[in-house]
């Protein structure tokens, strides 16, 4: 969507605050020995208390309130009572929700507990690359230029990007125009960011490989070679200068 009024601006900011709060609280609540379903149900309570509704559940009948992916699961992981979190797991929580007709989307990968698998550098790189991408988004910048920046920065650090997953427009629905904001230079994409456009920009930074495939559950995406992948995502509003980050968190560390 494109912000056309103060009411819409406030609506997007409120939705962004709701998902950012849920994500932050879920990360703080997560611990080894906990099931991803228990963590998801905790997130559901937070969203309900804020008056927000799970977007994947509402719009797509997703079998969970949030997406929780672990290790080589890249995204859309289904919360399960059988999936028990372990020390050192690479955990990705993706919270998207609707609040009063507006949507917000926020994701973050992190290492649970001690970094026994030495994955924190990957997580930190993903976060920093997203921050750099956001800092370079403004009115009339080509989407392909930001994708090129993300992939270039990842390659500099010895990583690759997942090319068949991407960011997207957001606002009155979870997925809106522009439908694809890739993590690589898609030369065929001539779309430019426009002032007041609302988008969910995200990174998918991998320790190898460039594709993800869908599991038999119909939702979970996993990296092709089972490589660890870190994802970070913010909902932002494009301006003539620095974007407004609707999902900005005070504590956003690796």
mmCIF file of C-alpha atoms in Angstrom:
data_model
loop_
_atom_site.group_PDB
_atom_site.id
_atom_site.type_symbol
_atom_site.label_atom_id
_atom_site.label_comp_id
_atom_site.label_asym_id
_atom_site.label_seq_id
_atom_site.Cartn_x
_atom_site.Cartn_y
_atom_site.Cartn_z
ATOM 1 C CA UNK A 1 0.000 0.000 0.000
ATOM 2 C CA UNK A 2 0.935 3.632 -0.188
ATOM 3 C CA UNK A 3 0.398 5.803 2.879
ATOM 4 C CA UNK A 4 -2.116 8.533 2.029
ATOM 5 C CA UNK A 5 -3.209 9.798 5.435
ATOM 6 C CA UNK A 6 -2.174 10.167 9.057
ATOM 7 C CA UNK A 7 -4.679 7.446 9.953
ATOM 8 C CA UNK A 8 -2.937 4.991 7.636
ATOM 9 C CA UNK A 9 0.471 5.954 8.978
ATOM 10 C CA UNK A 10 -0.688 5.391 12.542
ATOM 11 C CA UNK A 11 -2.304 2.102 11.532
ATOM 12 C CA UNK A 12 0.888 0.709 9.993
ATOM 13 C CA UNK A 13 2.974 1.899 12.923
ATOM 14 C CA UNK A 14 0.582 0.263 15.411
ATOM 15 C CA UNK A 15 0.612 -3.041 13.514
ATOM 16 C CA UNK A 16 4.397 -2.879 13.298
ATOM 17 C CA UNK A 17 4.661 -2.248 17.020
ATOM 18 C CA UNK A 18 2.416 -5.250 17.746
ATOM 19 C CA UNK A 19 4.474 -7.756 15.756
ATOM 20 C CA UNK A 20 7.765 -6.318 17.002
ATOM 21 C CA UNK A 21 6.585 -6.632 20.589
ATOM 22 C CA UNK A 22 5.458 -10.217 20.083
ATOM 23 C CA UNK A 23 8.730 -11.146 18.381
ATOM 24 C CA UNK A 24 10.845 -9.574 21.114
ATOM 25 C CA UNK A 25 8.854 -11.246 23.887
ATOM 26 C CA UNK A 26 8.958 -14.627 22.151
ATOM 27 C CA UNK A 27 12.705 -14.468 21.758
ATOM 28 C CA UNK A 28 13.149 -13.643 25.419
ATOM 29 C CA UNK A 29 10.814 -16.498 26.369
ATOM 30 C CA UNK A 30 12.508 -19.128 24.194
ATOM 31 C CA UNK A 31 14.731 -21.659 25.966
ATOM 32 C CA UNK A 32 16.230 -25.113 25.328
ATOM 33 C CA UNK A 33 13.797 -27.932 26.094
ATOM 34 C CA UNK A 34 10.774 -25.930 24.967
ATOM 35 C CA UNK A 35 8.646 -27.042 22.032
ATOM 36 C CA UNK A 36 8.083 -24.676 19.147
ATOM 37 C CA UNK A 37 4.338 -25.066 19.761
ATOM 38 C CA UNK A 38 4.696 -23.782 23.318
ATOM 39 C CA UNK A 39 6.667 -20.815 22.019
ATOM 40 C CA UNK A 40 4.027 -20.176 19.351
ATOM 41 C CA UNK A 41 1.195 -20.259 21.884
ATOM 42 C CA UNK A 42 3.060 -17.734 24.003
ATOM 43 C CA UNK A 43 3.282 -15.456 20.968
ATOM 44 C CA UNK A 44 -0.451 -15.932 20.355
ATOM 45 C CA UNK A 45 -1.224 -14.661 23.857
ATOM 46 C CA UNK A 46 0.846 -11.537 23.264
ATOM 47 C CA UNK A 47 -0.831 -10.786 19.933
ATOM 48 C CA UNK A 48 -4.277 -11.299 21.485
ATOM 49 C CA UNK A 49 -3.442 -8.965 24.359
ATOM 50 C CA UNK A 50 -2.481 -6.309 21.815
ATOM 51 C CA UNK A 51 -5.701 -6.809 19.850
ATOM 52 C CA UNK A 52 -3.870 -8.253 16.853
ATOM 53 C CA UNK A 53 -4.636 -11.384 14.824
ATOM 54 C CA UNK A 54 -2.144 -13.795 13.294
ATOM 55 C CA UNK A 55 -1.849 -12.890 9.604
ATOM 56 C CA UNK A 56 -0.784 -16.315 8.250
ATOM 57 C CA UNK A 57 -3.586 -17.982 10.175
ATOM 58 C CA UNK A 58 -6.169 -15.371 9.171
ATOM 59 C CA UNK A 59 -5.215 -15.037 5.507
ATOM 60 C CA UNK A 60 -3.830 -18.470 4.621
ATOM 61 C CA UNK A 61 -5.098 -20.896 7.287
ATOM 62 C CA UNK A 62 -1.521 -21.521 8.408
ATOM 63 C CA UNK A 63 -1.452 -24.169 11.179
ATOM 64 C CA UNK A 64 0.133 -21.871 13.764
ATOM 65 C CA UNK A 65 0.041 -18.299 14.999
ATOM 66 C CA UNK A 66 3.657 -17.564 14.015
ATOM 67 C CA UNK A 67 6.254 -19.213 11.795
ATOM 68 C CA UNK A 68 9.091 -20.841 13.758
ATOM 69 C CA UNK A 69 11.901 -22.371 11.697
ATOM 70 C CA UNK A 70 14.933 -24.174 13.108
ATOM 71 C CA UNK A 71 18.439 -24.661 11.691
ATOM 72 C CA UNK A 72 18.237 -25.524 7.953
ATOM 73 C CA UNK A 73 14.518 -24.667 7.880
ATOM 74 C CA UNK A 74 14.526 -21.299 6.138
ATOM 75 C CA UNK A 75 10.973 -20.090 6.743
ATOM 76 C CA UNK A 76 7.304 -21.008 7.284
ATOM 77 C CA UNK A 77 8.143 -23.613 9.920
ATOM 78 C CA UNK A 78 5.003 -25.066 11.523
ATOM 79 C CA UNK A 79 5.015 -24.940 15.346
ATOM 80 C CA UNK A 80 4.929 -28.467 16.778
ATOM 81 C CA UNK A 81 4.787 -30.086 20.196
ATOM 82 C CA UNK A 82 7.286 -32.627 18.841
ATOM 83 C CA UNK A 83 9.910 -30.070 17.801
ATOM 84 C CA UNK A 84 11.992 -29.443 20.917
ATOM 85 C CA UNK A 85 14.472 -26.582 20.861
ATOM 86 C CA UNK A 86 18.080 -27.431 21.694
ATOM 87 C CA UNK A 87 21.048 -25.461 22.969
ATOM 88 C CA UNK A 88 22.753 -23.733 20.037
ATOM 89 C CA UNK A 89 19.829 -24.086 17.616
ATOM 90 C CA UNK A 90 19.490 -21.453 14.914
ATOM 91 C CA UNK A 91 15.922 -20.286 15.498
ATOM 92 C CA UNK A 92 13.918 -18.018 13.215
ATOM 93 C CA UNK A 93 10.705 -16.431 14.452
ATOM 94 C CA UNK A 94 8.557 -14.637 11.881
ATOM 95 C CA UNK A 95 5.582 -12.751 13.295
ATOM 96 C CA UNK A 96 3.013 -11.160 11.000
ATOM 97 C CA UNK A 97 -0.321 -9.852 12.179
ATOM 98 C CA UNK A 98 -3.338 -7.720 11.354
ATOM 99 C CA UNK A 99 -4.438 -4.940 13.672
ATOM 100 C CA UNK A 100 -7.457 -2.779 12.865
ATOM 101 C CA UNK A 101 -7.166 -3.528 9.161
ATOM 102 C CA UNK A 102 -3.399 -2.934 8.889
ATOM 103 C CA UNK A 103 -0.569 -5.459 8.690
ATOM 104 C CA UNK A 104 2.925 -5.707 10.094
ATOM 105 C CA UNK A 105 5.648 -8.302 9.456
ATOM 106 C CA UNK A 106 8.815 -8.816 11.496
ATOM 107 C CA UNK A 107 11.331 -11.663 11.491
ATOM 108 C CA UNK A 108 14.556 -12.450 13.265
ATOM 109 C CA UNK A 109 16.995 -15.347 13.452
ATOM 110 C CA UNK A 110 19.025 -15.932 16.604
ATOM 111 C CA UNK A 111 21.166 -18.552 18.279
ATOM 112 C CA UNK A 112 19.436 -20.131 21.259
ATOM 113 C CA UNK A 113 21.700 -20.162 24.300
ATOM 114 C CA UNK A 114 25.351 -20.986 23.778
ATOM 115 C CA UNK A 115 26.691 -20.714 20.229
ATOM 116 C CA UNK A 116 27.911 -24.319 20.125
ATOM 117 C CA UNK A 117 27.648 -24.457 16.318
ATOM 118 C CA UNK A 118 29.408 -21.125 15.652
ATOM 119 C CA UNK A 119 26.405 -19.623 13.864
ATOM 120 C CA UNK A 120 26.334 -16.222 15.504
ATOM 121 C CA UNK A 121 28.552 -14.604 12.804
ATOM 122 C CA UNK A 122 25.974 -15.688 10.185
ATOM 123 C CA UNK A 123 23.147 -14.182 12.228
ATOM 124 C CA UNK A 124 25.041 -10.966 12.816
ATOM 125 C CA UNK A 125 25.841 -10.674 9.111
ATOM 126 C CA UNK A 126 22.192 -11.123 8.152
ATOM 127 C CA UNK A 127 21.122 -8.386 10.547
ATOM 128 C CA UNK A 128 23.833 -5.980 9.384
ATOM 129 C CA UNK A 129 23.076 -6.619 5.702
ATOM 130 C CA UNK A 130 19.391 -5.874 6.290
ATOM 131 C CA UNK A 131 20.305 -2.676 8.124
ATOM 132 C CA UNK A 132 22.493 -1.601 5.209
ATOM 133 C CA UNK A 133 19.784 -2.434 2.669
ATOM 134 C CA UNK A 134 17.212 -0.383 4.597
ATOM 135 C CA UNK A 135 19.602 2.555 4.823
ATOM 136 C CA UNK A 136 19.851 2.574 1.012
ATOM 137 C CA UNK A 137 16.120 2.396 0.243
ATOM 138 C CA UNK A 138 14.450 5.647 -0.741
ATOM 139 C CA UNK A 139 12.113 7.090 -3.359
ATOM 140 C CA UNK A 140 12.923 6.080 -6.964
ATOM 141 C CA UNK A 141 15.633 3.547 -6.062
ATOM 142 C CA UNK A 142 15.292 0.361 -8.125
ATOM 143 C CA UNK A 143 14.341 -2.826 -6.281
ATOM 144 C CA UNK A 144 17.023 -4.657 -8.273
ATOM 145 C CA UNK A 145 19.685 -2.293 -6.895
ATOM 146 C CA UNK A 146 18.822 -3.250 -3.324
ATOM 147 C CA UNK A 147 18.835 -6.926 -4.258
ATOM 148 C CA UNK A 148 22.279 -6.445 -5.788
ATOM 149 C CA UNK A 149 23.483 -4.763 -2.587
ATOM 150 C CA UNK A 150 22.212 -7.618 -0.405
ATOM 151 C CA UNK A 151 23.836 -10.325 -2.516
ATOM 152 C CA UNK A 152 27.091 -8.392 -2.908
ATOM 153 C CA UNK A 153 27.419 -7.851 0.834
ATOM 154 C CA UNK A 154 26.652 -11.522 1.512
ATOM 155 C CA UNK A 155 29.237 -12.685 -1.038
ATOM 156 C CA UNK A 156 31.890 -10.415 0.483
ATOM 157 C CA UNK A 157 31.484 -12.302 3.743
ATOM 158 C CA UNK A 158 31.566 -15.726 2.112
ATOM 159 C CA UNK A 159 27.809 -16.306 2.172
ATOM 160 C CA UNK A 160 25.154 -16.793 -0.492
ATOM 161 C CA UNK A 161 21.519 -15.697 -0.661
ATOM 162 C CA UNK A 162 18.367 -17.771 -1.127
ATOM 163 C CA UNK A 163 17.120 -16.656 -4.521
ATOM 164 C CA UNK A 164 13.597 -18.101 -4.511
ATOM 165 C CA UNK A 165 12.464 -16.304 -1.345
ATOM 166 C CA UNK A 166 11.994 -12.558 -1.133
ATOM 167 C CA UNK A 167 10.429 -9.534 0.520
ATOM 168 C CA UNK A 168 7.111 -8.033 -0.532
ATOM 169 C CA UNK A 169 4.695 -5.162 -0.300
ATOM 170 C CA UNK A 170 2.392 -5.048 2.720
ATOM 171 C CA UNK A 171 -0.306 -2.835 4.210
ATOM 172 C CA UNK A 172 -3.983 -3.739 3.980
ATOM 173 C CA UNK A 173 -3.009 -7.339 3.256
ATOM 174 C CA UNK A 174 -0.004 -9.409 4.230
ATOM 175 C CA UNK A 175 1.241 -9.623 0.637
ATOM 176 C CA UNK A 176 0.736 -6.696 -1.722
ATOM 177 C CA UNK A 177 2.477 -4.965 -4.617
ATOM 178 C CA UNK A 178 5.385 -5.079 -5.181
ATOM 179 C CA UNK A 179 5.023 -8.847 -5.060
ATOM 180 C CA UNK A 180 8.740 -9.595 -5.072
ATOM 181 C CA UNK A 181 11.711 -7.816 -3.510
ATOM 182 C CA UNK A 182 14.546 -10.282 -4.229
ATOM 183 C CA UNK A 183 17.865 -10.701 -2.424
ATOM 184 C CA UNK A 184 19.779 -10.542 -5.708
ATOM 185 C CA UNK A 185 20.023 -8.320 -8.773
ATOM 186 C CA UNK A 186 16.986 -9.265 -10.817
ATOM 187 C CA UNK A 187 17.801 -7.328 -13.985
ATOM 188 C CA UNK A 188 14.326 -7.972 -15.356
ATOM 189 C CA UNK A 189 12.704 -6.160 -12.444
ATOM 190 C CA UNK A 190 12.341 -2.484 -13.366
ATOM 191 C CA UNK A 191 10.116 -1.554 -10.400
ATOM 192 C CA UNK A 192 11.280 1.325 -8.242
ATOM 193 C CA UNK A 193 10.503 2.097 -4.621
ATOM 194 C CA UNK A 194 8.145 5.043 -4.264
ATOM 195 C CA UNK A 195 7.649 7.516 -1.439
ATOM 196 C CA UNK A 196 5.044 6.334 1.101
ATOM 197 C CA UNK A 197 5.201 2.731 -0.155
ATOM 198 C CA UNK A 198 4.979 0.139 2.641
ATOM 199 C CA UNK A 199 7.154 -2.937 2.230
ATOM 200 C CA UNK A 200 8.466 -5.913 4.176
ATOM 201 C CA UNK A 201 12.169 -6.117 3.346
ATOM 202 C CA UNK A 202 14.008 -9.291 4.362
ATOM 203 C CA UNK A 203 17.293 -11.112 3.997
ATOM 204 C CA UNK A 204 17.875 -14.841 3.531
ATOM 205 C CA UNK A 205 21.608 -15.294 4.083
ATOM 206 C CA UNK A 206 22.963 -18.829 3.654
ATOM 207 C CA UNK A 207 26.165 -20.676 4.445
ATOM 208 C CA UNK A 208 25.944 -22.222 0.979
ATOM 209 C CA UNK A 209 23.389 -22.944 -1.700
ATOM 210 C CA UNK A 210 20.907 -20.576 -3.234
ATOM 211 C CA UNK A 211 17.544 -22.354 -3.240
ATOM 212 C CA UNK A 212 14.971 -23.541 -0.732
ATOM 213 C CA UNK A 213 12.434 -26.291 -1.259
ATOM 214 C CA UNK A 214 9.068 -26.999 0.329
ATOM 215 C CA UNK A 215 8.660 -29.982 2.638
ATOM 216 C CA UNK A 216 5.792 -32.437 2.456
ATOM 217 C CA UNK A 217 3.867 -30.482 5.097
ATOM 218 C CA UNK A 218 3.092 -27.932 2.384
ATOM 219 C CA UNK A 219 4.583 -25.006 4.304
ATOM 220 C CA UNK A 220 8.102 -25.400 5.674
ATOM 221 C CA UNK A 221 10.907 -24.276 3.381
ATOM 222 C CA UNK A 222 14.330 -25.887 3.804
ATOM 223 C CA UNK A 223 17.687 -25.040 2.247
ATOM 224 C CA UNK A 224 18.633 -27.338 -0.634
ATOM 225 C CA UNK A 225 21.832 -28.641 0.958
ATOM 226 C CA UNK A 226 20.564 -28.338 4.552
ATOM 227 C CA UNK A 227 22.798 -25.322 5.095
ATOM 228 C CA UNK A 228 21.977 -22.929 7.968
ATOM 229 C CA UNK A 229 20.150 -19.806 6.770
ATOM 230 C CA UNK A 230 19.584 -16.595 8.751
ATOM 231 C CA UNK A 231 16.635 -14.299 8.040
ATOM 232 C CA UNK A 232 15.861 -10.800 9.271
ATOM 233 C CA UNK A 233 12.837 -8.749 8.273
ATOM 234 C CA UNK A 234 11.384 -5.312 8.929
ATOM 235 C CA UNK A 235 8.251 -3.527 7.795
ATOM 236 C CA UNK A 236 9.263 -0.097 6.531
ATOM 237 C CA UNK A 237 7.745 2.979 4.926
ATOM 238 C CA UNK A 238 9.723 4.461 2.024
ATOM 239 C CA UNK A 239 10.517 8.192 2.180
ATOM 240 C CA UNK A 240 12.687 10.651 0.260
ATOM 241 C CA UNK A 241 15.417 9.887 2.778
ATOM 242 C CA UNK A 242 15.829 7.252 5.462
ATOM 243 C CA UNK A 243 12.849 4.875 5.637
ATOM 244 C CA UNK A 244 10.565 4.747 8.653
ATOM 245 C CA UNK A 245 10.957 1.367 10.365
ATOM 246 C CA UNK A 246 7.526 0.385 11.674
ATOM 247 C CA UNK A 247 8.920 -2.715 13.383
ATOM 248 C CA UNK A 248 11.975 -1.123 14.964
ATOM 249 C CA UNK A 249 13.017 -2.842 18.180
ATOM 250 C CA UNK A 250 15.136 -1.478 20.992
ATOM 251 C CA UNK A 251 16.936 -4.812 21.437
ATOM 252 C CA UNK A 252 17.821 -6.250 18.044
ATOM 253 C CA UNK A 253 21.043 -8.146 18.603
ATOM 254 C CA UNK A 254 22.303 -11.409 17.169
#
